[in-house]
Amino acid sequence: MNTMKRRIIWNLIGLILPVCLGFLTINSKTPDPLPERQGVDFLWKGKQYHLKAPLKLEKTLVYQRGGLSAAELALTANCYYSERQYVKIVRQDAAVQPRLGIAIGFEFDESHGEYPYTPAEAVLQIKDFSWGGVEFATLDTFNYTGVSNAVSNDFSLEILSWEQDTITGTFSGLLLNGAGDQAAIDSGYFKIGLKRR
């Protein structure tokens, strides 16, 4: 008799358990795979990066030419040019004495309204400061650059959301430098509060 009761109990558990697990799986909230923190995240040459520092002044040096003030540097690092409908984002691993930086620029119309949204034109550049120099420049052949427009599709960039002047998006692709070297950038994500200009 005890053996019969045990079989019935195990059979019921065998029937009820999968149903309960299925119900929990369906009703469990899937976590958002994108980070909530501000900055730029990406996988580059086998290493994961989170760049959160904008351009800043050092006590005696400015990491750019042209004599911009600290406020102008902050604007340059996260700016939405509303008349030109263009976004410019610059982030690096350290505010002063950086080793790696990224610059992203893309056309953006805030009245677009539907997301995800893929800009018609975008550019992305990785700067390795260990090679010397401190600026993002097209003449620096050590910089890796990707362009997405009507002619080239080196990388893809997608805007996920735009709320209260904060923009989020993803990117990935193949970047090239002036020497002809290629390197993939993957799992790219940005969340930046923009300043209007």
mmCIF file with all atom_site columns, N, CA and C in Angstrom, residues 125-166:
data_model
loop_
_atom_site.group_PDB
_atom_site.id
_atom_site.type_symbol
_atom_site.label_atom_id
_atom_site.label_alt_id
_atom_site.label_comp_id
_atom_site.label_asym_id
_atom_site.label_entity_id
_atom_site.label_seq_id
_atom_site.pdbx_PDB_ins_code
_atom_site.Cartn_x
_atom_site.Cartn_y
_atom_site.Cartn_z
_atom_site.occupancy
_atom_site.B_iso_or_equiv
_atom_site.pdbx_formal_charge
_atom_site.auth_seq_id
_atom_site.auth_comp_id
_atom_site.auth_asym_id
_atom_site.auth_atom_id
_atom_site.pdbx_PDB_model_num
ATOM 1   N N  . GLN A 1 125 ? 35.101 56.262 -34.232 1.00 0.00 ? 125 GLN A N  1
ATOM 2   C CA . GLN A 1 125 ? 36.558 56.200 -34.252 1.00 0.00 ? 125 GLN A CA 1
ATOM 3   C C  . GLN A 1 125 ? 37.077 55.793 -32.879 1.00 0.00 ? 125 GLN A C  1
ATOM 4   N N  . ILE A 1 126 ? 38.030 54.858 -32.882 1.00 0.00 ? 126 ILE A N  1
ATOM 5   C CA . ILE A 1 126 ? 38.718 54.422 -31.669 1.00 0.00 ? 126 ILE A CA 1
ATOM 6   C C  . ILE A 1 126 ? 40.093 55.073 -31.667 1.00 0.00 ? 126 ILE A C  1
ATOM 7   N N  . LYS A 1 127 ? 40.458 55.668 -30.549 1.00 0.00 ? 127 LYS A N  1
ATOM 8   C CA . LYS A 1 127 ? 41.762 56.328 -30.402 1.00 0.00 ? 127 LYS A CA 1
ATOM 9   C C  . LYS A 1 127 ? 42.572 55.601 -29.335 1.00 0.00 ? 127 LYS A C  1
ATOM 10  N N  . ASP A 1 128 ? 43.746 55.113 -29.725 1.00 0.00 ? 128 ASP A N  1
ATOM 11  C CA . ASP A 1 128 ? 44.690 54.520 -28.783 1.00 0.00 ? 128 ASP A CA 1
ATOM 12  C C  . ASP A 1 128 ? 45.713 55.593 -28.439 1.00 0.00 ? 128 ASP A C  1
ATOM 13  N N  . PHE A 1 129 ? 45.590 56.187 -27.245 1.00 0.00 ? 129 PHE A N  1
ATOM 14  C CA . PHE A 1 129 ? 46.460 57.296 -26.859 1.00 0.00 ? 129 PHE A CA 1
ATOM 15  C C  . PHE A 1 129 ? 47.897 56.858 -26.619 1.00 0.00 ? 129 PHE A C  1
ATOM 16  N N  . SER A 1 130 ? 48.144 55.553 -26.466 1.00 0.00 ? 130 SER A N  1
ATOM 17  C CA . SER A 1 130 ? 49.514 55.090 -26.231 1.00 0.00 ? 130 SER A CA 1
ATOM 18  C C  . SER A 1 130 ? 50.397 55.279 -27.455 1.00 0.00 ? 130 SER A C  1
ATOM 19  N N  . TRP A 1 131 ? 49.792 55.495 -28.631 1.00 0.00 ? 131 TRP A N  1
ATOM 20  C CA . TRP A 1 131 ? 50.568 55.738 -29.838 1.00 0.00 ? 131 TRP A CA 1
ATOM 21  C C  . TRP A 1 131 ? 51.032 57.194 -29.906 1.00 0.00 ? 131 TRP A C  1
ATOM 22  N N  . GLY A 1 132 ? 50.604 58.006 -28.997 1.00 0.00 ? 132 GLY A N  1
ATOM 23  C CA . GLY A 1 132 ? 50.989 59.423 -29.011 1.00 0.00 ? 132 GLY A CA 1
ATOM 24  C C  . GLY A 1 132 ? 49.853 60.279 -29.507 1.00 0.00 ? 132 GLY A C  1
ATOM 25  N N  . GLY A 1 133 ? 49.919 61.525 -29.189 1.00 0.00 ? 133 GLY A N  1
ATOM 26  C CA . GLY A 1 133 ? 48.865 62.447 -29.593 1.00 0.00 ? 133 GLY A CA 1
ATOM 27  C C  . GLY A 1 133 ? 47.680 62.354 -28.659 1.00 0.00 ? 133 GLY A C  1
ATOM 28  N N  . VAL A 1 134 ? 46.852 63.344 -28.700 1.00 0.00 ? 134 VAL A N  1
ATOM 29  C CA . VAL A 1 134 ? 45.724 63.374 -27.770 1.00 0.00 ? 134 VAL A CA 1
ATOM 30  C C  . VAL A 1 134 ? 44.394 63.655 -28.447 1.00 0.00 ? 134 VAL A C  1
ATOM 31  N N  . GLU A 1 135 ? 44.400 63.858 -29.741 1.00 0.00 ? 135 GLU A N  1
ATOM 32  C CA . GLU A 1 135 ? 43.173 64.232 -30.414 1.00 0.00 ? 135 GLU A CA 1
ATOM 33  C C  . GLU A 1 135 ? 42.660 63.138 -31.329 1.00 0.00 ? 135 GLU A C  1
ATOM 34  N N  . PHE A 1 136 ? 41.373 63.157 -31.583 1.00 0.00 ? 136 PHE A N  1
ATOM 35  C CA . PHE A 1 136 ? 40.779 62.322 -32.610 1.00 0.00 ? 136 PHE A CA 1
ATOM 36  C C  . PHE A 1 136 ? 40.959 63.080 -33.917 1.00 0.00 ? 136 PHE A C  1
ATOM 37  N N  . ALA A 1 137 ? 41.661 62.489 -34.855 1.00 0.00 ? 137 ALA A N  1
ATOM 38  C CA . ALA A 1 137 ? 41.907 63.181 -36.114 1.00 0.00 ? 137 ALA A CA 1
ATOM 39  C C  . ALA A 1 137 ? 41.958 62.179 -37.256 1.00 0.00 ? 137 ALA A C  1
ATOM 40  N N  . THR A 1 138 ? 41.486 62.597 -38.427 1.00 0.00 ? 138 THR A N  1
ATOM 41  C CA . THR A 1 138 ? 41.519 61.707 -39.595 1.00 0.00 ? 138 THR A CA 1
ATOM 42  C C  . THR A 1 138 ? 42.943 61.484 -40.076 1.00 0.00 ? 138 THR A C  1
ATOM 43  N N  . LEU A 1 139 ? 43.869 62.398 -39.740 1.00 0.00 ? 139 LEU A N  1
ATOM 44  C CA . LEU A 1 139 ? 45.257 62.250 -40.163 1.00 0.00 ? 139 LEU A CA 1
ATOM 45  C C  . LEU A 1 139 ? 46.019 61.230 -39.329 1.00 0.00 ? 139 LEU A C  1
ATOM 46  N N  . ASP A 1 140 ? 45.488 60.851 -38.176 1.00 0.00 ? 140 ASP A N  1
ATOM 47  C CA . ASP A 1 140 ? 46.141 59.871 -37.314 1.00 0.00 ? 140 ASP A CA 1
ATOM 48  C C  . ASP A 1 140 ? 45.835 58.486 -37.863 1.00 0.00 ? 140 ASP A C  1
ATOM 49  N N  . THR A 1 141 ? 46.810 57.871 -38.537 1.00 0.00 ? 141 THR A N  1
ATOM 50  C CA . THR A 1 141 ? 46.579 56.586 -39.198 1.00 0.00 ? 141 THR A CA 1
ATOM 51  C C  . THR A 1 141 ? 46.510 55.416 -38.223 1.00 0.00 ? 141 THR A C  1
ATOM 52  N N  . PHE A 1 142 ? 46.809 55.638 -36.940 1.00 0.00 ? 142 PHE A N  1
ATOM 53  C CA . PHE A 1 142 ? 46.682 54.566 -35.959 1.00 0.00 ? 142 PHE A CA 1
ATOM 54  C C  . PHE A 1 142 ? 45.245 54.446 -35.434 1.00 0.00 ? 142 PHE A C  1
ATOM 55  N N  . ASN A 1 143 ? 44.441 55.489 -35.614 1.00 0.00 ? 143 ASN A N  1
ATOM 56  C CA . ASN A 1 143 ? 43.050 55.432 -35.198 1.00 0.00 ? 143 ASN A CA 1
ATOM 57  C C  . ASN A 1 143 ? 42.287 54.437 -36.070 1.00 0.00 ? 143 ASN A C  1
ATOM 58  N N  . TYR A 1 144 ? 41.376 53.696 -35.453 1.00 0.00 ? 144 TYR A N  1
ATOM 59  C CA . TYR A 1 144 ? 40.492 52.802 -36.195 1.00 0.00 ? 144 TYR A CA 1
ATOM 60  C C  . TYR A 1 144 ? 39.175 53.522 -36.404 1.00 0.00 ? 144 TYR A C  1
ATOM 61  N N  . THR A 1 145 ? 38.687 53.526 -37.647 1.00 0.00 ? 145 THR A N  1
ATOM 62  C CA . THR A 1 145 ? 37.487 54.278 -37.986 1.00 0.00 ? 145 THR A CA 1
ATOM 63  C C  . THR A 1 145 ? 36.503 53.398 -38.749 1.00 0.00 ? 145 THR A C  1
ATOM 64  N N  . GLY A 1 146 ? 35.232 53.614 -38.490 1.00 0.00 ? 146 GLY A N  1
ATOM 65  C CA . GLY A 1 146 ? 34.172 52.960 -39.245 1.00 0.00 ? 146 GLY A CA 1
ATOM 66  C C  . GLY A 1 146 ? 33.166 53.995 -39.701 1.00 0.00 ? 146 GLY A C  1
ATOM 67  N N  . VAL A 1 147 ? 32.649 53.826 -40.913 1.00 0.00 ? 147 VAL A N  1
ATOM 68  C CA . VAL A 1 147 ? 31.696 54.774 -41.484 1.00 0.00 ? 147 VAL A CA 1
ATOM 69  C C  . VAL A 1 147 ? 30.475 54.000 -41.962 1.00 0.00 ? 147 VAL A C  1
ATOM 70  N N  . SER A 1 148 ? 29.325 54.580 -41.717 1.00 0.00 ? 148 SER A N  1
ATOM 71  C CA . SER A 1 148 ? 28.078 54.015 -42.216 1.00 0.00 ? 148 SER A CA 1
ATOM 72  C C  . SER A 1 148 ? 27.328 55.119 -42.951 1.00 0.00 ? 148 SER A C  1
ATOM 73  N N  . ASN A 1 149 ? 27.221 54.967 -44.263 1.00 0.00 ? 149 ASN A N  1
ATOM 74  C CA . ASN A 1 149 ? 26.488 55.940 -45.077 1.00 0.00 ? 149 ASN A CA 1
ATOM 75  C C  . ASN A 1 149 ? 26.054 55.265 -46.378 1.00 0.00 ? 149 ASN A C  1
ATOM 76  N N  . ALA A 1 150 ? 25.682 56.043 -47.372 1.00 0.00 ? 150 ALA A N  1
ATOM 77  C CA . ALA A 1 150 ? 25.208 55.475 -48.641 1.00 0.00 ? 150 ALA A CA 1
ATOM 78  C C  . ALA A 1 150 ? 26.311 54.745 -49.387 1.00 0.00 ? 150 ALA A C  1
ATOM 79  N N  . VAL A 1 151 ? 27.580 55.071 -49.121 1.00 0.00 ? 151 VAL A N  1
ATOM 80  C CA . VAL A 1 151 ? 28.705 54.476 -49.840 1.00 0.00 ? 151 VAL A CA 1
ATOM 81  C C  . VAL A 1 151 ? 29.335 53.324 -49.062 1.00 0.00 ? 151 VAL A C  1
ATOM 82  N N  . SER A 1 152 ? 29.467 53.483 -47.756 1.00 0.00 ? 152 SER A N  1
ATOM 83  C CA . SER A 1 152 ? 30.168 52.502 -46.932 1.00 0.00 ? 152 SER A CA 1
ATOM 84  C C  . SER A 1 152 ? 29.280 52.007 -45.796 1.00 0.00 ? 152 SER A C  1
ATOM 85  N N  . ASN A 1 153 ? 29.464 50.756 -45.446 1.00 0.00 ? 153 ASN A N  1
ATOM 86  C CA . ASN A 1 153 ? 28.690 50.182 -44.357 1.00 0.00 ? 153 ASN A CA 1
ATOM 87  C C  . ASN A 1 153 ? 29.619 49.374 -43.459 1.00 0.00 ? 153 ASN A C  1
ATOM 88  N N  . ASP A 1 154 ? 30.675 50.033 -42.939 1.00 0.00 ? 154 ASP A N  1
ATOM 89  C CA . ASP A 1 154 ? 31.660 49.357 -42.100 1.00 0.00 ? 154 ASP A CA 1
ATOM 90  C C  . ASP A 1 154 ? 31.057 48.873 -40.788 1.00 0.00 ? 154 ASP A C  1
ATOM 91  N N  . PHE A 1 155 ? 30.167 49.659 -40.247 1.00 0.00 ? 155 PHE A N  1
ATOM 92  C CA . PHE A 1 155 ? 29.581 49.298 -38.964 1.00 0.00 ? 155 PHE A CA 1
ATOM 93  C C  . PHE A 1 155 ? 28.120 49.728 -38.935 1.00 0.00 ? 155 PHE A C  1
ATOM 94  N N  . SER A 1 156 ? 27.380 49.179 -37.998 1.00 0.00 ? 156 SER A N  1
ATOM 95  C CA . SER A 1 156 ? 25.972 49.541 -37.878 1.00 0.00 ? 156 SER A CA 1
ATOM 96  C C  . SER A 1 156 ? 25.737 50.197 -36.528 1.00 0.00 ? 156 SER A C  1
ATOM 97  N N  . LEU A 1 157 ? 24.876 51.195 -36.519 1.00 0.00 ? 157 LEU A N  1
ATOM 98  C CA . LEU A 1 157 ? 24.520 51.913 -35.305 1.00 0.00 ? 157 LEU A CA 1
ATOM 99  C C  . LEU A 1 157 ? 23.002 52.035 -35.282 1.00 0.00 ? 157 LEU A C  1
ATOM 100 N N  . GLU A 1 158 ? 22.419 51.764 -34.122 1.00 0.00 ? 158 GLU A N  1
ATOM 101 C CA . GLU A 1 158 ? 20.969 51.820 -33.992 1.00 0.00 ? 158 GLU A CA 1
ATOM 102 C C  . GLU A 1 158 ? 20.598 52.587 -32.723 1.00 0.00 ? 158 GLU A C  1
ATOM 103 N N  . ILE A 1 159 ? 19.688 53.540 -32.854 1.00 0.00 ? 159 ILE A N  1
ATOM 104 C CA . ILE A 1 159 ? 19.194 54.300 -31.711 1.00 0.00 ? 159 ILE A CA 1
ATOM 105 C C  . ILE A 1 159 ? 18.027 53.522 -31.102 1.00 0.00 ? 159 ILE A C  1
ATOM 106 N N  . LEU A 1 160 ? 18.132 53.228 -29.811 1.00 0.00 ? 160 LEU A N  1
ATOM 107 C CA . LEU A 1 160 ? 17.080 52.471 -29.128 1.00 0.00 ? 160 LEU A CA 1
ATOM 108 C C  . LEU A 1 160 ? 16.041 53.368 -28.468 1.00 0.00 ? 160 LEU A C  1
ATOM 109 N N  . SER A 1 161 ? 16.508 54.500 -27.911 1.00 0.00 ? 161 SER A N  1
ATOM 110 C CA . SER A 1 161 ? 15.550 55.387 -27.245 1.00 0.00 ? 161 SER A CA 1
ATOM 111 C C  . SER A 1 161 ? 16.103 56.807 -27.124 1.00 0.00 ? 161 SER A C  1
ATOM 112 N N  . TRP A 1 162 ? 15.182 57.741 -26.924 1.00 0.00 ? 162 TRP A N  1
ATOM 113 C CA . TRP A 1 162 ? 15.496 59.158 -26.730 1.00 0.00 ? 162 TRP A CA 1
ATOM 114 C C  . TRP A 1 162 ? 14.483 59.701 -25.735 1.00 0.00 ? 162 TRP A C  1
ATOM 115 N N  . GLU A 1 163 ? 14.944 59.937 -24.492 1.00 0.00 ? 163 GLU A N  1
ATOM 116 C CA . GLU A 1 163 ? 14.055 60.438 -23.451 1.00 0.00 ? 163 GLU A CA 1
ATOM 117 C C  . GLU A 1 163 ? 14.768 61.496 -22.630 1.00 0.00 ? 163 GLU A C  1
ATOM 118 N N  . GLN A 1 164 ? 14.130 62.647 -22.470 1.00 0.00 ? 164 GLN A N  1
ATOM 119 C CA . GLN A 1 164 ? 14.654 63.735 -21.645 1.00 0.00 ? 164 GLN A CA 1
ATOM 120 C C  . GLN A 1 164 ? 16.119 64.022 -21.962 1.00 0.00 ? 164 GLN A C  1
ATOM 121 N N  . ASP A 1 165 ? 16.423 64.152 -23.251 1.00 0.00 ? 165 ASP A N  1
ATOM 122 C CA . ASP A 1 165 ? 17.761 64.452 -23.777 1.00 0.00 ? 165 ASP A CA 1
ATOM 123 C C  . ASP A 1 165 ? 18.802 63.380 -23.451 1.00 0.00 ? 165 ASP A C  1
ATOM 124 N N  . THR A 1 166 ? 18.355 62.170 -23.127 1.00 0.00 ? 166 THR A N  1
ATOM 125 C CA . THR A 1 166 ? 19.273 61.037 -22.951 1.00 0.00 ? 166 THR A CA 1
ATOM 126 C C  . THR A 1 166 ? 19.036 60.067 -24.090 1.00 0.00 ? 166 THR A C  1
#
